[in-house]
Coordinates of C-alpha atoms and ligand atoms in Angstrom, one line a residue:
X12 CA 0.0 0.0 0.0
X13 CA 1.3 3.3 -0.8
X14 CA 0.7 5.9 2.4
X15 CA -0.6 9.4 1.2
X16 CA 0.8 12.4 2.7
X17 CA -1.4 15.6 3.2
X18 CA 0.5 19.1 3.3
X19 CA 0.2 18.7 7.2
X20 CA 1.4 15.6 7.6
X21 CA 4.5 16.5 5.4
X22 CA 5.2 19.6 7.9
X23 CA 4.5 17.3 10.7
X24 CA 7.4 14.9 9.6
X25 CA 9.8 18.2 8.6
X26 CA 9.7 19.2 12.0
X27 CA 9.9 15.4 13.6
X28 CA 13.2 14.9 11.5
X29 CA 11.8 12.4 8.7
X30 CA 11.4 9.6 11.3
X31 CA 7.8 8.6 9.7
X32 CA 9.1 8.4 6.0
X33 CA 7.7 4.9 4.3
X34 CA 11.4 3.8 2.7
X35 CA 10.4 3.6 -1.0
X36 CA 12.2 0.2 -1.0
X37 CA 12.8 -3.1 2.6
X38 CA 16.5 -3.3 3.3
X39 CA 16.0 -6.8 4.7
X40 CA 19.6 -9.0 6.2
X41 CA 20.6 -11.4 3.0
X42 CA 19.2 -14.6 3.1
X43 CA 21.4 -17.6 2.7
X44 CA 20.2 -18.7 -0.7
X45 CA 18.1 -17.5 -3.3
X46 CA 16.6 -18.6 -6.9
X47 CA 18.5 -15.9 -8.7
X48 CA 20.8 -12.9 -7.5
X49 CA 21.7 -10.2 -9.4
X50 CA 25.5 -8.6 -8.8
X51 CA 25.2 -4.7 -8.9
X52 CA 22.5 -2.2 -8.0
X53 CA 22.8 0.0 -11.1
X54 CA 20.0 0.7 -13.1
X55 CA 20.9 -2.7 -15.4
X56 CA 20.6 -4.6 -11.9
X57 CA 17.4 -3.1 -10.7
X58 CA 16.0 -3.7 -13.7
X59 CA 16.7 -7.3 -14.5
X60 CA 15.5 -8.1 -10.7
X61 CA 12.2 -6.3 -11.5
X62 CA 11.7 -7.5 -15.0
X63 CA 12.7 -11.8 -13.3
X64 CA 9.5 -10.5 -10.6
X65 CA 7.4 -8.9 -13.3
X66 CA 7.9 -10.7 -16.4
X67 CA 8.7 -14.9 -15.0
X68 CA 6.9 -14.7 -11.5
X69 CA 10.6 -14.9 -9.8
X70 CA 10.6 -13.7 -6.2
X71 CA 13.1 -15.2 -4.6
X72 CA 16.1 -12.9 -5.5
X73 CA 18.3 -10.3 -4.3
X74 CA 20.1 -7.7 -6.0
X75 CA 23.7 -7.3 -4.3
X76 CA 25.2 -3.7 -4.2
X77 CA 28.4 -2.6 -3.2
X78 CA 27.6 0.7 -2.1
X79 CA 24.4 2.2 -2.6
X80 CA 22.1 1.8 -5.7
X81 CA 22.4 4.0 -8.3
X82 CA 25.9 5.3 -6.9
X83 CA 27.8 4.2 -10.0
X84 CA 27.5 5.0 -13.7
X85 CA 24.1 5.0 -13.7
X86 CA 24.2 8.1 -11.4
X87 CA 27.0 9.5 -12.8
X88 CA 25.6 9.4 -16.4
X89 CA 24.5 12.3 -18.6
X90 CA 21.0 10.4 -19.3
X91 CA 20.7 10.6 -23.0
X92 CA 18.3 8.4 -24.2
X93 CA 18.1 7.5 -28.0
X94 CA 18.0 4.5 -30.0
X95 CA 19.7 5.8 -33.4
X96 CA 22.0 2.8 -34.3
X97 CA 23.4 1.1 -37.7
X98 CA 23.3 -2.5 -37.4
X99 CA 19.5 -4.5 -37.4
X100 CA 20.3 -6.2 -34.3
X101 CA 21.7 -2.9 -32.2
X102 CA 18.2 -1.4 -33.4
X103 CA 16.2 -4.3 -32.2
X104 CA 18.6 -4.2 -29.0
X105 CA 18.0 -0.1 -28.6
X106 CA 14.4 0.3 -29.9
X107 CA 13.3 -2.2 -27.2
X108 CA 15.1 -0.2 -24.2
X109 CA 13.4 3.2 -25.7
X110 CA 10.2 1.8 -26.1
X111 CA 10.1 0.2 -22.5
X112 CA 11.7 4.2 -21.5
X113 CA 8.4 5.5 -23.1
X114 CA 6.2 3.9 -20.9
X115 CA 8.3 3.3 -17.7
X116 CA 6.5 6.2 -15.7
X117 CA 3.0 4.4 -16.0
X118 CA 4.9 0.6 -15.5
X119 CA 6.0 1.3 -12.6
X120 CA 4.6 4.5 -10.8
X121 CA 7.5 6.9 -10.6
X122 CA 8.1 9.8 -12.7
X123 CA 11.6 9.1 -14.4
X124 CA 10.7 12.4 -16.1
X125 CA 11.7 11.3 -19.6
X126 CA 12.0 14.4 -21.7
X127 CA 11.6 13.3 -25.3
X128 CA 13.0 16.8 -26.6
X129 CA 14.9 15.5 -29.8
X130 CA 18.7 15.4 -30.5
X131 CA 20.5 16.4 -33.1
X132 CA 24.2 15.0 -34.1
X133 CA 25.8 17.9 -36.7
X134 CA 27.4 17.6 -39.3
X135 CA 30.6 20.1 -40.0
X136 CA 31.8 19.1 -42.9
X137 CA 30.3 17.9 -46.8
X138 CA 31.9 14.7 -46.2
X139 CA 30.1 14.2 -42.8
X140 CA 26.8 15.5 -44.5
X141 CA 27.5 12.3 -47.0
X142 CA 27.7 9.9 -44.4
X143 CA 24.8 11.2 -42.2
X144 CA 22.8 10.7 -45.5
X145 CA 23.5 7.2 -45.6
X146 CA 23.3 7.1 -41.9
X147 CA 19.8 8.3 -41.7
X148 CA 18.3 5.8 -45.1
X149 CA 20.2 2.5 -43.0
X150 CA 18.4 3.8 -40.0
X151 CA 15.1 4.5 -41.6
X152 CA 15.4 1.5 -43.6
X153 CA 15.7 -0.4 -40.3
X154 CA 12.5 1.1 -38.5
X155 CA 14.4 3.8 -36.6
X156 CA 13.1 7.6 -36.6
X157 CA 16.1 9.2 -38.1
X158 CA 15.9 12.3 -40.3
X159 CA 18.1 13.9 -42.1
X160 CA 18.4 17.8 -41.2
X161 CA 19.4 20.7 -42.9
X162 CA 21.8 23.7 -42.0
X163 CA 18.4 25.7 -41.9
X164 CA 16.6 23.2 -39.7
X165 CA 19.6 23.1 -37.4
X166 CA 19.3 26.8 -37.0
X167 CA 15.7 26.3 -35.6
X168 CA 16.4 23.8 -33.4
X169 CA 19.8 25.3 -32.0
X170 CA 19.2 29.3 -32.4
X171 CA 22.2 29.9 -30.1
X172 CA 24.8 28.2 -32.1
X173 CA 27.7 30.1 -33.8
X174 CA 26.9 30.5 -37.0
X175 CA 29.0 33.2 -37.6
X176 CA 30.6 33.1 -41.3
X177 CA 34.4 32.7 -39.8
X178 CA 33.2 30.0 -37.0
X179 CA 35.4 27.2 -36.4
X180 CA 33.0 23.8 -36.7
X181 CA 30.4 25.7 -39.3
X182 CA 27.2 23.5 -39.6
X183 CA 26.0 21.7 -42.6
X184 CA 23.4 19.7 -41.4
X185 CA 22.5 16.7 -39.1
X186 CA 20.7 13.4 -37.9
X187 CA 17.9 14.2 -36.1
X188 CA 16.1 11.9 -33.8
X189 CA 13.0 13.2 -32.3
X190 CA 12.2 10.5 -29.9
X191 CA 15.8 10.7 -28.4
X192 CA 15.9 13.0 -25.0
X193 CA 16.6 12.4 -21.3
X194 CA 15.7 10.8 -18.2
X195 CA 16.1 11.5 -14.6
X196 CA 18.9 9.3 -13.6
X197 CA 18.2 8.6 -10.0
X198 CA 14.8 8.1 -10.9
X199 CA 15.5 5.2 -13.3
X200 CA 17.5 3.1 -10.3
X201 CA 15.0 4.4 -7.8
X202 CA 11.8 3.8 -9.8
X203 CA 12.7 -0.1 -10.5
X204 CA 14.2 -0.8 -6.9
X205 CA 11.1 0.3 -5.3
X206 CA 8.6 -1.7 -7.9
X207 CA 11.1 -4.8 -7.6
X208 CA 10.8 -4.3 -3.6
X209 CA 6.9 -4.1 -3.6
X210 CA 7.5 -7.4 -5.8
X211 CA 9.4 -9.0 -3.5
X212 CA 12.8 -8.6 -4.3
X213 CA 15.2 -7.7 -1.8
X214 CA 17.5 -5.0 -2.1
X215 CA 21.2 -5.4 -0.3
X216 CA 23.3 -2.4 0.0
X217 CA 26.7 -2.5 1.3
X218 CA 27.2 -6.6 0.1
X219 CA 30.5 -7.0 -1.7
X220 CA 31.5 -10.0 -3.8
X221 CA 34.9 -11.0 -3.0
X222 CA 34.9 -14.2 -4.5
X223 CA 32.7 -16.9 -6.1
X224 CA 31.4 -20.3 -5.2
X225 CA 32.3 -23.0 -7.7
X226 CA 31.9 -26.5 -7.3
X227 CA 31.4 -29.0 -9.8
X228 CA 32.6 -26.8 -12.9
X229 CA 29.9 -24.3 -12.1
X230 CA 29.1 -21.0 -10.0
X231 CA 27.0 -22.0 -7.2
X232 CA 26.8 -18.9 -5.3
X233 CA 29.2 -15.6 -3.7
X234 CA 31.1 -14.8 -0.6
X235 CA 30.0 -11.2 0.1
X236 CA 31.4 -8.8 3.1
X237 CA 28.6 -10.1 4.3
X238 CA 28.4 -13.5 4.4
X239 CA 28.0 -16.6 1.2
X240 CA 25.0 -16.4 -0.3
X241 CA 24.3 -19.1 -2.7
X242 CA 21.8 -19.3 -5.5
X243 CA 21.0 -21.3 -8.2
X244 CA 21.9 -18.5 -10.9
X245 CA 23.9 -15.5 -10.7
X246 CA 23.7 -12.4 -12.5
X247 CA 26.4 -9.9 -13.0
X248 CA 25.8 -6.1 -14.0
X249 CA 28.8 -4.3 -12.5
X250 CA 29.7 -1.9 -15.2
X251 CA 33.1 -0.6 -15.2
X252 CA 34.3 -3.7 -13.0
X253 CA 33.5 -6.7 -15.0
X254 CA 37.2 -7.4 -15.6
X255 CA 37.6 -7.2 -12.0
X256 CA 35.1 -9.5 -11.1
X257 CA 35.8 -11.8 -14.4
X258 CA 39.3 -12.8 -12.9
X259 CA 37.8 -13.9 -10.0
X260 CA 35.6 -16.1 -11.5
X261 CA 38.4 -17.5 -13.6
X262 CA 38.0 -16.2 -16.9
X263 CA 38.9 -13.5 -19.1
X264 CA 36.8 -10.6 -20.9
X265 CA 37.6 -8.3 -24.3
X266 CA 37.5 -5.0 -22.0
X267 CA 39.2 -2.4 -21.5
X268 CA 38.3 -0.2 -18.4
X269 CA 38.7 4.0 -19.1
X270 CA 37.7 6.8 -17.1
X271 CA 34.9 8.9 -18.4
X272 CA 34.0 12.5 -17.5
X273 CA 31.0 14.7 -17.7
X274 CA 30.7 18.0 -15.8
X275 CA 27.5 20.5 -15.0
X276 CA 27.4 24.3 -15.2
X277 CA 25.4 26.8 -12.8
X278 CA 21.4 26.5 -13.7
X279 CA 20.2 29.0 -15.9
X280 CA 17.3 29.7 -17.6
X281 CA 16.4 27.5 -20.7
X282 CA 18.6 28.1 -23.3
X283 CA 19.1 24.8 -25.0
X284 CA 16.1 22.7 -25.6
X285 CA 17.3 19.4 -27.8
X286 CA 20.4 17.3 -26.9
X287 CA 23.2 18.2 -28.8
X288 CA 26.1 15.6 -30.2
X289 CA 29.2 17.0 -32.5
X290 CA 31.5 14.1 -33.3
X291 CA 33.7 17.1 -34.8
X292 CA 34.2 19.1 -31.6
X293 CA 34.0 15.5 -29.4
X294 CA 31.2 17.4 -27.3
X295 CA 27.6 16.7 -26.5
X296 CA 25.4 18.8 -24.7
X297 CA 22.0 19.3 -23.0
X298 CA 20.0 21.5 -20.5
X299 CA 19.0 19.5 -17.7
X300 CA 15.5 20.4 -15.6
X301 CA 17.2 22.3 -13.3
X302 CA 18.6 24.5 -15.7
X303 CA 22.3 23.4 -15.7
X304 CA 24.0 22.9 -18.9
X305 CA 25.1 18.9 -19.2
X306 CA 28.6 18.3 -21.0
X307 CA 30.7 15.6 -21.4
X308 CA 33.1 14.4 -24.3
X309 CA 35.5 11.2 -25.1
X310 CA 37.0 9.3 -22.9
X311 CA 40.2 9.5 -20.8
X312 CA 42.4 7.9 -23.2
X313 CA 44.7 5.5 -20.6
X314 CA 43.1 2.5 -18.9
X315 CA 42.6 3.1 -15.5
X316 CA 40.2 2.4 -12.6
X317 CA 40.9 6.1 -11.2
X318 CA 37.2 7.7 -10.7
X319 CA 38.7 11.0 -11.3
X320 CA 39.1 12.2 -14.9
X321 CA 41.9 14.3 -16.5
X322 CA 42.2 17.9 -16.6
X323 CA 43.1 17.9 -20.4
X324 CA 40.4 15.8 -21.2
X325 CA 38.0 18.0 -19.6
X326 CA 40.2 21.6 -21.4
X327 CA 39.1 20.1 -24.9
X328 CA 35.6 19.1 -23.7
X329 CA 35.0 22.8 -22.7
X330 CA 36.9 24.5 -25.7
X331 CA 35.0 22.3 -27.7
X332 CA 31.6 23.8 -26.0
X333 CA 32.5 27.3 -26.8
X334 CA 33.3 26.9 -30.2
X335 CA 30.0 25.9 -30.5
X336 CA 28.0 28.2 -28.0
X337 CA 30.5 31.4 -27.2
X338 CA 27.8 32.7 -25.3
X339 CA 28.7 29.8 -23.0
X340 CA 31.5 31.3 -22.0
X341 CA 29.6 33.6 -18.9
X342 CA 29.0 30.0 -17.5
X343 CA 30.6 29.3 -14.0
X344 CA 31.1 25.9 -14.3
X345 CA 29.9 23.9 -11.2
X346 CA 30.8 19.9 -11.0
X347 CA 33.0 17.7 -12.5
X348 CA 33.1 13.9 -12.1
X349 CA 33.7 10.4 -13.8
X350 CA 32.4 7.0 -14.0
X351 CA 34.4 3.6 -15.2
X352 CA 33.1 2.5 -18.1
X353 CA 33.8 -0.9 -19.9
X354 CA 35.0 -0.8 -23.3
X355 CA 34.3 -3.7 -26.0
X356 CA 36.3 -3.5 -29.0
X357 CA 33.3 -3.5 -31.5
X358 CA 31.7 -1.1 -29.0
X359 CA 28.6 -3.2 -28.2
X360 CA 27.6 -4.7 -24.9
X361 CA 28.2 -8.6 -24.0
X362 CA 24.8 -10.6 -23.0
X363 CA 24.7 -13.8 -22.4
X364 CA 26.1 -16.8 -20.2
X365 CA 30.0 -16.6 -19.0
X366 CA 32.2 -19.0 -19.1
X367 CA 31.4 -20.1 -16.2
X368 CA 28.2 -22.1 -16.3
X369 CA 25.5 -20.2 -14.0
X370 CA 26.9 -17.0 -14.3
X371 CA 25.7 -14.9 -16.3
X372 CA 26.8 -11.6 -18.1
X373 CA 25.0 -7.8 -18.7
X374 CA 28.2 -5.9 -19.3
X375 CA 30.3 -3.9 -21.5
X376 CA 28.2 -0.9 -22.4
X377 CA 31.3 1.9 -22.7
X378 CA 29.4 5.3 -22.5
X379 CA 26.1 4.1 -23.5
X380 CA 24.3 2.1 -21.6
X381 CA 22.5 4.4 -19.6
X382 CA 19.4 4.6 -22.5
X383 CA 19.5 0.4 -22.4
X384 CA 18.4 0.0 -19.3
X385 CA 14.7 -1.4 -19.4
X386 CA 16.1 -3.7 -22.6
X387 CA 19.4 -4.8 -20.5
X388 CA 17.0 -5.7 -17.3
X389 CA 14.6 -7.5 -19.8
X390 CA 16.8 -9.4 -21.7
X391 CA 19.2 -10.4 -18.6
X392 CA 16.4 -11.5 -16.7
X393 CA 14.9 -13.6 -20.1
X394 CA 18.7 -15.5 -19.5
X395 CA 18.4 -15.8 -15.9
X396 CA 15.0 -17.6 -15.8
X397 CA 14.9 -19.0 -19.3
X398 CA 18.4 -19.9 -19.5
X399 CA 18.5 -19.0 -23.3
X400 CA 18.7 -16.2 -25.0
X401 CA 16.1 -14.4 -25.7
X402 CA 16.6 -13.7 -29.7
X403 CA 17.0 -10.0 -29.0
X404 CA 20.2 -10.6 -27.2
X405 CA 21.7 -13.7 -29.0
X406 CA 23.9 -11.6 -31.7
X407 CA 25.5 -9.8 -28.3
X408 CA 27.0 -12.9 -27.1
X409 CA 30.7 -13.3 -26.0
X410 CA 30.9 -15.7 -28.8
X411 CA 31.1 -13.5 -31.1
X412 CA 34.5 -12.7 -30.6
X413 CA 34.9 -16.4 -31.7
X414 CA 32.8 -16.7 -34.7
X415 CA 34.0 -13.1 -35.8
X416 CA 30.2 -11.9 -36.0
X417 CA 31.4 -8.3 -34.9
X418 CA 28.6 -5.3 -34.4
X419 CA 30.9 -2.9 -34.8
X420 CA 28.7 0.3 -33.5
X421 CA 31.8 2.5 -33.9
X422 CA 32.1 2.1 -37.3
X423 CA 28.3 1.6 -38.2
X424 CA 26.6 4.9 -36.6
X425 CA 29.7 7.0 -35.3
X426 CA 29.8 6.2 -31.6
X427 CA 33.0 7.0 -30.4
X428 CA 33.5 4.4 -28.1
Ligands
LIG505 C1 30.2 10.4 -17.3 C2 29.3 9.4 -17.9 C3 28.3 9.8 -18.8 C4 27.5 8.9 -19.4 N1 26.5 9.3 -20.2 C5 25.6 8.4 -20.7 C6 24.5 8.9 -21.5 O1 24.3 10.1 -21.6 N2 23.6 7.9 -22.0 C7 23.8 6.6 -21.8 O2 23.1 5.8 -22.4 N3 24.9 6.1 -21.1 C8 25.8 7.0 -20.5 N4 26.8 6.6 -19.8 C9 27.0 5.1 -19.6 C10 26.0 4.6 -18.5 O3 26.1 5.4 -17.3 C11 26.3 3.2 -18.1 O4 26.5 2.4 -19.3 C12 25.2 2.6 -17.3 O5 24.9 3.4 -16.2 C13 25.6 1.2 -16.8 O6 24.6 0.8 -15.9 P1 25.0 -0.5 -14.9 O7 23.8 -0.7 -14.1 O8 25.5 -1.6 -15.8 O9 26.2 0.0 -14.1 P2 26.3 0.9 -12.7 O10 25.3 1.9 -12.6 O11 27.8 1.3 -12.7 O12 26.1 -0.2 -11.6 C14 27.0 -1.3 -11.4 C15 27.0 -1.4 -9.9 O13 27.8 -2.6 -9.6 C16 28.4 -2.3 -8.3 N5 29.5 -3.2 -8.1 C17 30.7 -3.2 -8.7 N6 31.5 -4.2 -8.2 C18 30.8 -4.8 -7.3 C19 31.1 -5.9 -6.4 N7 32.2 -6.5 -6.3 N8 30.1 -6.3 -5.5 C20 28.9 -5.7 -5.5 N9 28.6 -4.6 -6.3 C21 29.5 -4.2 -7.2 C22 28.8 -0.8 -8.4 O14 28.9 -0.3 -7.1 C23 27.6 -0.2 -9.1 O15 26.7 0.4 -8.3 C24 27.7 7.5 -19.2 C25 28.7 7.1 -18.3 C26 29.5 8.0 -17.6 C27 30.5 7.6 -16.7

């Protein structure tokens, strides 16, 4: 039951310290065993925990976190949501996700305030406008809502832009995806740990893996800083530390672990109302709700673990920015920060059983997986109970990297990593 709270009552707890609060989601003591668990409380976790509950009637399982929930990438992202990819299969993979996005409010009662304000990628040069032209027919031809933009329907979309006749990165044109926009971050790992919890799920922050139990050839469970928990299947959604984990399960994974930055300005008034991504400068931008202007850029370019981010890195990110928006330039900026993200060489995510029989794999979404979420939980959780694939996530096995059946995202729609 969900408890209602007048405007009285809500000064009534203000002044008795929040002691009355409902917690949105049980913190119960792990149990010994469990049908399923799930390894990180990101948004990937939360959601696979919800969708074993909602879509397979699976109950008895616990989602195992570190930390908090939601206090890694997935609250550390920039929250673009879009689903314009090259390859059939990364459509089917990213279609689902933003479909599932576009009803996620209703699903599961919590406002993830998606803001489905369009974003643009521009073009700066002919031979970019001759790409994004084929671009936008192999997305179209696919079933995803690409257009192709002009220089003049750039200018309506992004009136602030530099423009100017001697600007560095003029504008030719773009791919515009209308559906594309944001989500509340927090929201999204919030929203599904709360509806998994009401499910019956149970939520366990502060539960490190150290180490796995294996006996007989195949993972029968974890010791955690808080005790073994064993289970009959084990999911793994720790984004950044797969490699980490992956060695102590005995195997190897085609990672590579960087550091990626994003930093916020001051709020100000809306000034920028489409998400903005320019391959040429290495930028992308937004406004968020509050007001604050969202940047981030490429990567750190040296594996490392360290959650801190370069000061060059960030120097080109923000030169880039102005090049674009000189009126940008009065900003104060506010925050910086980075996340560890997982890089595949073909730049798509791995789905699918480990090799280690009962463990099973949601990693591997470099800078991106932020607008998979709903489709990463689904399709995890389809493995978990099923223990196939489902045929959405099939072509994202780790066997590919046998059979040479590559989706190389990079080179298809332009990602940069
Ligand atoms: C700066 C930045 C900007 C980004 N921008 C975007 C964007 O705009 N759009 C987009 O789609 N994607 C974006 N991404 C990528 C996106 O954030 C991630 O792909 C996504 O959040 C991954 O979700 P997850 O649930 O797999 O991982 P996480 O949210 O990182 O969750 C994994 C959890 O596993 C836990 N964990 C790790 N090791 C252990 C252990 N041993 N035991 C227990 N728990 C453990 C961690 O504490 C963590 O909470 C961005 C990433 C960064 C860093």
């Amino acid at each position: 039951m969900t408890r209602r709270y007048s405007a009285l009552s809500l000064f009534r707890e203000g002044l008795a310290n929040q002691t009355g609060w409902e917690p949105a989601w049980r913190s119960p003591q792990p149990r010994k065993t469990y049908d399923v668990i799930v390894i990180g409380g990101g948004g990937h976790g939360l959601s696979t925990v919800y969708y074993l509950a909602r879509n397979h009637g699976i109950t008895n399982v616990a989602v195992l976190e570190k930390g908090w929930i939601g206090g890694g990438n997935t609250g550390r992202n920039t929250t673009v949501v879009r689903s314009n990819y090259y390859y059939p299969e990364s459509v089917a993979l990213y279609g689902l996700a933003h479909r599932l996005y576009e009803n996620l409010s209703g699903e599961i009662n919590y406002n993830v305030m998606l803001s489905q304000r369009g974003m643009v990628t521009l073009c700066h040069s002919v031979a970019e406008m001759e790409i994004a032209a084929r671009l936008v027919n192999a997305m179209q031809i696919n079933g995803t809502d690409a257009e192709l933009f002009s220089v003049e329907d750039v200018r309506r979309v992004l009136p602030n832009y530099n423009f100017a006749p001697d600007a560095r990165f003029p504008v030719l044109g773009g791919v515009w995806q209308g559906r594309a926009g944001t989500a509340r971050h927090d929201a999204v790992a919030w929203g599904y740990a709360r509806a998994a919890s009401r499910l019956g799920v149970d939520i366990i922050q502060n539960c490190e893996i150290t180490d796995f139990i294996i006996e007989g050839g195949r993972c029968r469970g974890v010791e955690t800083t808080r005790g073994a928990i064993r289970a009959n299947r084990i999911g793994m959604a720790v984004a950044g530390h797969s490699s980490v984990l992956a060695a102590k399960a005995g195997f190897r994974l085609p990672i590579n672990s960087y550091a990626l930055q994003a930093c916020v300005s001051e709020p100000v008034k809306p000034v920028l109302d489409t998400v903005v991504l320019s391959p040429g400068t290495g930028v992308y931008v937004s406004q968020s709700d509050k007001g604050e202007i969202v940047l981030g850029g490429a990567l750190d370019r040296v594996p490392s673990y360290g959650q801190r981010g370069n000061l060059p890195t960030l120097e080109s990110v923000i030169a880039g920015l102005l090049e674009m928006f000189p009126s940008f330039g009065q900003l104060k900026l506010m925050r910086q920060w980075a996340g560890i993200v997982d890089v595949v060489p073909d730049s798509s995510p791995i789905i699918g059983e480990s090799p280690l029989p009962g463990l099973f794999l949601n990693c591997g979404w470099g800078t991106g997986g932020f607008k998979a979420i709903p489709a990463g939980g689904t399709l995890l959780a389809h493995l978990l109970a099923t223990g196939r694939h489902h045929d959405i996530s099939r072509p994202f096995d780790l066997d590919r990297f046998t059979t040479g059946r590559l989706l190389d995202e990079a080179a298809g729609s332009g990602i940069a990593h």
